[in-house]
Amino acid sequence: GGGAGVGGTVLDRETQAEALARLNTMPEAVFMKEVGRCNGSPTFVRRLMARRPFRSVDELVATAHEVWWHECGEADYLDAFAANRLIGKIDLAQEDKYPERTLEWSENEQAGSSRLNDVDQALLDRVNAEYAKKFGFIFMIDATGRSGHNMLGELLKRFWHSRDVELRKCAEQQIAITDRRLRKLLGEIVPPVPALKARL
């Protein structure tokens, strides 16, 4: 096929190659910061960085999945979960914890939860808190395209799972979020098209 879908847009082959070249040559500190917006586990980001260079978006995403499932463990999953915002909750006191663009990504992903009524929002907040108390980590769900009621239903259903089942479920949701955000990141690091110089 043609280009790769990134953040709702399609990158042509030339632009895709340029974005990957930038990712492949990023200084370590920059890579840790930028890819850390996609997944909050430092171990995951370091091990993904060690796999450079990536020759395609598909290779990047496949490698991310391989690293996540085969080179990371529970402690790394918990690090990644902890870097996410609670579904449906905007804690103004915690906003400075998240880089501005990560906050924007999160708000866009969770847009569906903003349409809950006050009663359902209160229920979501309460069960979120009980879930975190029960399992020791926050409820993770790939919120993109989901309604608030869908997410609330998933939370209520998954609350009754065992910790082992939920750890796996949350890890699956986290890598789905990581996949989507890696594609968004590639779309953002593509250099802008230079403006045409005015003729003198």
PDB file of C-alpha atoms in Angstrom:
ATOM      1  CA  GLY A   1       0.000   0.000   0.000  1.00  0.00           C
ATOM      2  CA  GLY A   2       0.885   3.686  -0.006  1.00  0.00           C
ATOM      3  CA  GLY A   3       1.607   5.720   3.112  1.00  0.00           C
ATOM      4  CA  ALA A   4       1.193   4.914   6.772  1.00  0.00           C
ATOM      5  CA  GLY A   5      -1.710   6.247   8.792  1.00  0.00           C
ATOM      6  CA  VAL A   6      -0.439   8.514  11.556  1.00  0.00           C
ATOM      7  CA  GLY A   7      -2.702  10.358  13.968  1.00  0.00           C
ATOM      8  CA  GLY A   8      -5.605  10.309  11.534  1.00  0.00           C
ATOM      9  CA  THR A   9      -3.488  11.469   8.589  1.00  0.00           C
ATOM     10  CA  VAL A  10      -1.568   9.567   5.951  1.00  0.00           C
ATOM     11  CA  LEU A  11       2.164  10.106   5.594  1.00  0.00           C
ATOM     12  CA  ASP A  12       3.505   9.526   2.109  1.00  0.00           C
ATOM     13  CA  ARG A  13       6.617   7.372   1.796  1.00  0.00           C
ATOM     14  CA  GLU A  14       8.998  10.321   1.658  1.00  0.00           C
ATOM     15  CA  THR A  15       7.519  12.012   4.725  1.00  0.00           C
ATOM     16  CA  GLN A  16       7.359   8.704   6.595  1.00  0.00           C
ATOM     17  CA  ALA A  17      11.050   8.095   5.845  1.00  0.00           C
ATOM     18  CA  GLU A  18      11.942  11.579   7.101  1.00  0.00           C
ATOM     19  CA  ALA A  19       9.998  11.067  10.344  1.00  0.00           C
ATOM     20  CA  LEU A  20      11.676   7.700  10.961  1.00  0.00           C
ATOM     21  CA  ALA A  21      15.097   9.183  10.187  1.00  0.00           C
ATOM     22  CA  ARG A  22      14.495  11.825  12.863  1.00  0.00           C
ATOM     23  CA  LEU A  23      13.376   9.215  15.380  1.00  0.00           C
ATOM     24  CA  ASN A  24      16.351   6.982  14.557  1.00  0.00           C
ATOM     25  CA  THR A  25      18.885   9.786  15.056  1.00  0.00           C
ATOM     26  CA  MET A  26      17.367  11.530  18.088  1.00  0.00           C
ATOM     27  CA  PRO A  27      19.834  12.047  20.944  1.00  0.00           C
ATOM     28  CA  GLU A  28      19.108   9.617  23.781  1.00  0.00           C
ATOM     29  CA  ALA A  29      17.697  12.251  26.145  1.00  0.00           C
ATOM     30  CA  VAL A  30      15.332  13.552  23.452  1.00  0.00           C
ATOM     31  CA  PHE A  31      14.205  10.031  22.534  1.00  0.00           C
ATOM     32  CA  MET A  32      13.538   9.232  26.203  1.00  0.00           C
ATOM     33  CA  LYS A  33      11.439  12.378  26.573  1.00  0.00           C
ATOM     34  CA  GLU A  34       9.502  12.118  23.307  1.00  0.00           C
ATOM     35  CA  VAL A  35       8.809   8.378  23.325  1.00  0.00           C
ATOM     36  CA  GLY A  36       8.182   8.632  27.068  1.00  0.00           C
ATOM     37  CA  ARG A  37       5.055  10.604  26.120  1.00  0.00           C
ATOM     38  CA  CYS A  38       3.842   7.451  24.372  1.00  0.00           C
ATOM     39  CA  ASN A  39       4.628   5.075  27.229  1.00  0.00           C
ATOM     40  CA  GLY A  40       5.665   6.058  30.759  1.00  0.00           C
ATOM     41  CA  SER A  41       7.906   3.047  31.422  1.00  0.00           C
ATOM     42  CA  PRO A  42      11.587   4.122  31.244  1.00  0.00           C
ATOM     43  CA  THR A  43      12.598   0.474  30.735  1.00  0.00           C
ATOM     44  CA  PHE A  44      10.301   0.161  27.726  1.00  0.00           C
ATOM     45  CA  VAL A  45      11.607   3.388  26.178  1.00  0.00           C
ATOM     46  CA  ARG A  46      15.283   2.491  26.743  1.00  0.00           C
ATOM     47  CA  ARG A  47      14.858  -0.974  25.269  1.00  0.00           C
ATOM     48  CA  LEU A  48      12.927   0.346  22.288  1.00  0.00           C
ATOM     49  CA  MET A  49      15.686   2.917  21.732  1.00  0.00           C
ATOM     50  CA  ALA A  50      18.265   0.099  21.731  1.00  0.00           C
ATOM     51  CA  ARG A  51      16.423  -1.479  18.782  1.00  0.00           C
ATOM     52  CA  ARG A  52      16.971   1.487  16.453  1.00  0.00           C
ATOM     53  CA  PRO A  53      17.049   2.014  13.517  1.00  0.00           C
ATOM     54  CA  PHE A  54      13.459   1.378  12.441  1.00  0.00           C
ATOM     55  CA  ARG A  55      12.911   1.073   8.693  1.00  0.00           C
ATOM     56  CA  SER A  56       9.136   1.501   8.685  1.00  0.00           C
ATOM     57  CA  VAL A  57       6.219   2.497  10.908  1.00  0.00           C
ATOM     58  CA  ASP A  58       5.096  -1.137  10.950  1.00  0.00           C
ATOM     59  CA  GLU A  59       8.544  -2.230  12.155  1.00  0.00           C
ATOM     60  CA  LEU A  60       8.516   0.421  14.900  1.00  0.00           C
ATOM     61  CA  VAL A  61       5.087  -0.666  16.144  1.00  0.00           C
ATOM     62  CA  ALA A  62       5.874  -4.400  15.923  1.00  0.00           C
ATOM     63  CA  THR A  63       9.109  -3.846  17.846  1.00  0.00           C
ATOM     64  CA  ALA A  64       7.250  -1.835  20.492  1.00  0.00           C
ATOM     65  CA  HIS A  65       4.863  -4.767  21.003  1.00  0.00           C
ATOM     66  CA  GLU A  66       7.752  -7.244  21.179  1.00  0.00           C
ATOM     67  CA  VAL A  67       9.647  -5.141  23.729  1.00  0.00           C
ATOM     68  CA  TRP A  68       6.503  -4.600  25.814  1.00  0.00           C
ATOM     69  CA  TRP A  69       5.569  -8.266  26.056  1.00  0.00           C
ATOM     70  CA  HIS A  70       9.005  -9.917  26.108  1.00  0.00           C
ATOM     71  CA  GLU A  71      11.399  -7.407  27.683  1.00  0.00           C
ATOM     72  CA  CYS A  72       9.161  -5.671  30.247  1.00  0.00           C
ATOM     73  CA  GLY A  73       7.535  -7.008  33.386  1.00  0.00           C
ATOM     74  CA  GLU A  74       5.006  -6.027  36.019  1.00  0.00           C
ATOM     75  CA  ALA A  75       7.092  -3.190  37.492  1.00  0.00           C
ATOM     76  CA  ASP A  76       7.448  -1.664  34.024  1.00  0.00           C
ATOM     77  CA  TYR A  77       3.714  -2.015  33.362  1.00  0.00           C
ATOM     78  CA  LEU A  78       2.951  -0.254  36.646  1.00  0.00           C
ATOM     79  CA  ASP A  79       5.354   2.586  35.737  1.00  0.00           C
ATOM     80  CA  ALA A  80       3.501   3.032  32.446  1.00  0.00           C
ATOM     81  CA  PHE A  81       0.043   2.914  34.047  1.00  0.00           C
ATOM     82  CA  ALA A  82       1.047   5.504  36.648  1.00  0.00           C
ATOM     83  CA  ALA A  83       1.988   7.990  33.916  1.00  0.00           C
ATOM     84  CA  ASN A  84      -1.602   8.049  32.621  1.00  0.00           C
ATOM     85  CA  ARG A  85      -4.493  10.201  33.759  1.00  0.00           C
ATOM     86  CA  LEU A  86      -7.524   8.605  35.356  1.00  0.00           C
ATOM     87  CA  ILE A  87     -10.332   8.064  32.868  1.00  0.00           C
ATOM     88  CA  GLY A  88     -12.823  10.906  33.059  1.00  0.00           C
ATOM     89  CA  LYS A  89     -10.972  12.877  35.710  1.00  0.00           C
ATOM     90  CA  ILE A  90      -9.078  16.130  35.223  1.00  0.00           C
ATOM     91  CA  ASP A  91      -7.120  16.875  38.388  1.00  0.00           C
ATOM     92  CA  LEU A  92      -5.966  20.463  38.054  1.00  0.00           C
ATOM     93  CA  ALA A  93      -3.457  19.985  40.857  1.00  0.00           C
ATOM     94  CA  GLN A  94      -1.807  17.205  38.839  1.00  0.00           C
ATOM     95  CA  GLU A  95      -1.794  18.830  35.408  1.00  0.00           C
ATOM     96  CA  ASP A  96       1.830  19.977  35.687  1.00  0.00           C
ATOM     97  CA  LYS A  97       2.777  16.294  35.995  1.00  0.00           C
ATOM     98  CA  TYR A  98       2.043  15.844  32.283  1.00  0.00           C
ATOM     99  CA  PRO A  99       3.807  17.535  29.361  1.00  0.00           C
ATOM    100  CA  GLU A 100       1.459  19.896  27.541  1.00  0.00           C
ATOM    101  CA  ARG A 101       1.215  17.832  24.344  1.00  0.00           C
ATOM    102  CA  THR A 102       0.674  14.608  26.321  1.00  0.00           C
ATOM    103  CA  LEU A 103      -2.173  16.329  28.158  1.00  0.00           C
ATOM    104  CA  GLU A 104      -3.659  17.342  24.802  1.00  0.00           C
ATOM    105  CA  TRP A 105      -3.385  13.758  23.514  1.00  0.00           C
ATOM    106  CA  SER A 106      -5.054  12.464  26.683  1.00  0.00           C
ATOM    107  CA  GLU A 107      -7.893  14.999  26.486  1.00  0.00           C
ATOM    108  CA  ASN A 108      -8.558  14.081  22.855  1.00  0.00           C
ATOM    109  CA  GLU A 109      -8.472  10.342  23.633  1.00  0.00           C
ATOM    110  CA  GLN A 110     -10.849  10.731  26.572  1.00  0.00           C
ATOM    111  CA  ALA A 111     -13.253  13.146  24.881  1.00  0.00           C
ATOM    112  CA  GLY A 112     -16.124  10.660  25.241  1.00  0.00           C
ATOM    113  CA  SER A 113     -15.982  10.721  29.027  1.00  0.00           C
ATOM    114  CA  SER A 114     -16.660  14.471  29.091  1.00  0.00           C
ATOM    115  CA  ARG A 115     -20.234  13.805  27.949  1.00  0.00           C
ATOM    116  CA  LEU A 116     -21.286  11.893  31.085  1.00  0.00           C
ATOM    117  CA  ASN A 117     -24.007  13.394  33.256  1.00  0.00           C
ATOM    118  CA  ASP A 118     -23.221  14.329  36.858  1.00  0.00           C
ATOM    119  CA  VAL A 119     -24.606  11.089  38.328  1.00  0.00           C
ATOM    120  CA  ASP A 120     -22.626   8.847  35.973  1.00  0.00           C
ATOM    121  CA  GLN A 121     -19.523  11.002  36.402  1.00  0.00           C
ATOM    122  CA  ALA A 122     -19.757  10.601  40.185  1.00  0.00           C
ATOM    123  CA  LEU A 123     -20.126   6.821  39.743  1.00  0.00           C
ATOM    124  CA  LEU A 124     -17.126   6.714  37.396  1.00  0.00           C
ATOM    125  CA  ASP A 125     -14.999   8.661  39.893  1.00  0.00           C
ATOM    126  CA  ARG A 126     -16.058   6.437  42.793  1.00  0.00           C
ATOM    127  CA  VAL A 127     -15.459   3.125  40.994  1.00  0.00           C
ATOM    128  CA  ASN A 128     -12.151   4.436  39.599  1.00  0.00           C
ATOM    129  CA  ALA A 129     -10.993   5.045  43.169  1.00  0.00           C
ATOM    130  CA  GLU A 130     -12.221   1.631  44.361  1.00  0.00           C
ATOM    131  CA  TYR A 131     -10.549  -0.068  41.398  1.00  0.00           C
ATOM    132  CA  ALA A 132      -7.187   1.561  42.182  1.00  0.00           C
ATOM    133  CA  LYS A 133      -7.535   0.566  45.838  1.00  0.00           C
ATOM    134  CA  LYS A 134      -8.377  -3.033  44.923  1.00  0.00           C
ATOM    135  CA  PHE A 135      -5.701  -3.634  42.277  1.00  0.00           C
ATOM    136  CA  GLY A 136      -2.948  -1.167  43.175  1.00  0.00           C
ATOM    137  CA  PHE A 137      -2.989   0.512  39.745  1.00  0.00           C
ATOM    138  CA  ILE A 138      -5.387   2.692  37.779  1.00  0.00           C
ATOM    139  CA  PHE A 139      -7.995   1.423  35.317  1.00  0.00           C
ATOM    140  CA  MET A 140      -6.487   1.454  31.828  1.00  0.00           C
ATOM    141  CA  ILE A 141      -8.559   1.588  28.659  1.00  0.00           C
ATOM    142  CA  ASP A 142      -7.811   2.776  25.138  1.00  0.00           C
ATOM    143  CA  ALA A 143     -10.403   5.541  25.276  1.00  0.00           C
ATOM    144  CA  THR A 144     -10.165   6.747  21.683  1.00  0.00           C
ATOM    145  CA  GLY A 145     -13.572   6.558  20.023  1.00  0.00           C
ATOM    146  CA  ARG A 146     -15.314   5.242  23.142  1.00  0.00           C
ATOM    147  CA  SER A 147     -18.269   6.945  24.794  1.00  0.00           C
ATOM    148  CA  GLY A 148     -18.244   7.732  28.480  1.00  0.00           C
ATOM    149  CA  HIS A 149     -20.962   5.136  29.081  1.00  0.00           C
ATOM    150  CA  ASN A 150     -18.945   2.483  27.245  1.00  0.00           C
ATOM    151  CA  MET A 151     -15.907   3.185  29.434  1.00  0.00           C
ATOM    152  CA  LEU A 152     -18.012   3.192  32.592  1.00  0.00           C
ATOM    153  CA  GLY A 153     -19.531  -0.158  31.580  1.00  0.00           C
ATOM    154  CA  GLU A 154     -16.070  -1.648  30.979  1.00  0.00           C
ATOM    155  CA  LEU A 155     -14.884  -0.374  34.362  1.00  0.00           C
ATOM    156  CA  LEU A 156     -17.861  -1.881  36.174  1.00  0.00           C
ATOM    157  CA  LYS A 157     -17.391  -5.226  34.361  1.00  0.00           C
ATOM    158  CA  ARG A 158     -13.636  -5.437  34.854  1.00  0.00           C
ATOM    159  CA  PHE A 159     -13.785  -4.419  38.522  1.00  0.00           C
ATOM    160  CA  TRP A 160     -14.734  -8.029  39.382  1.00  0.00           C
ATOM    161  CA  HIS A 161     -11.730  -9.602  37.646  1.00  0.00           C
ATOM    162  CA  SER A 162      -8.730 -11.037  39.485  1.00  0.00           C
ATOM    163  CA  ARG A 163      -5.608  -8.888  39.757  1.00  0.00           C
ATOM    164  CA  ASP A 164      -3.691 -11.111  37.302  1.00  0.00           C
ATOM    165  CA  VAL A 165      -6.443 -10.792  34.698  1.00  0.00           C
ATOM    166  CA  GLU A 166      -6.638  -7.023  35.135  1.00  0.00           C
ATOM    167  CA  LEU A 167      -2.871  -6.555  35.001  1.00  0.00           C
ATOM    168  CA  ARG A 168      -2.888  -8.290  31.618  1.00  0.00           C
ATOM    169  CA  LYS A 169      -5.962  -6.352  30.442  1.00  0.00           C
ATOM    170  CA  CYS A 170      -4.389  -3.045  31.427  1.00  0.00           C
ATOM    171  CA  ALA A 171      -1.102  -3.983  29.762  1.00  0.00           C
ATOM    172  CA  GLU A 172      -3.027  -4.765  26.557  1.00  0.00           C
ATOM    173  CA  GLN A 173      -4.758  -1.379  26.717  1.00  0.00           C
ATOM    174  CA  GLN A 174      -1.459   0.387  27.436  1.00  0.00           C
ATOM    175  CA  ILE A 175       0.294  -1.038  24.367  1.00  0.00           C
ATOM    176  CA  ALA A 176      -2.722  -0.096  22.223  1.00  0.00           C
ATOM    177  CA  ILE A 177      -2.403   3.484  23.521  1.00  0.00           C
ATOM    178  CA  THR A 178       1.367   3.347  22.940  1.00  0.00           C
ATOM    179  CA  ASP A 179       0.841   2.167  19.355  1.00  0.00           C
ATOM    180  CA  ARG A 180      -1.539   5.056  18.629  1.00  0.00           C
ATOM    181  CA  ARG A 181       0.725   7.625  20.291  1.00  0.00           C
ATOM    182  CA  LEU A 182       3.866   6.438  18.477  1.00  0.00           C
ATOM    183  CA  ARG A 183       2.045   7.090  15.210  1.00  0.00           C
ATOM    184  CA  LYS A 184       0.989  10.535  16.453  1.00  0.00           C
ATOM    185  CA  LEU A 185       4.563  11.270  17.496  1.00  0.00           C
ATOM    186  CA  LEU A 186       5.856  10.441  14.014  1.00  0.00           C
ATOM    187  CA  GLY A 187       3.292  12.832  12.573  1.00  0.00           C
ATOM    188  CA  GLU A 188       4.538  15.588  14.873  1.00  0.00           C
ATOM    189  CA  ILE A 189       8.281  15.213  14.262  1.00  0.00           C
ATOM    190  CA  VAL A 190       7.957  15.546  10.505  1.00  0.00           C
ATOM    191  CA  PRO A 191       9.478  18.917   9.572  1.00  0.00           C
ATOM    192  CA  PRO A 192       6.992  21.517   8.357  1.00  0.00           C
ATOM    193  CA  VAL A 193       6.847  22.214   4.643  1.00  0.00           C
ATOM    194  CA  PRO A 194       9.108  25.234   4.066  1.00  0.00           C
ATOM    195  CA  ALA A 195       7.264  28.407   3.151  1.00  0.00           C
ATOM    196  CA  LEU A 196       7.831  29.698  -0.352  1.00  0.00           C
ATOM    197  CA  LYS A 197      10.199  32.660  -0.300  1.00  0.00           C
ATOM    198  CA  ALA A 198       8.723  35.845  -1.604  1.00  0.00           C
ATOM    199  CA  ARG A 199      10.281  37.009  -4.820  1.00  0.00           C
ATOM    200  CA  LEU A 200      12.360  40.096  -4.469  1.00  0.00           C
TER     201      LEU A 200
END
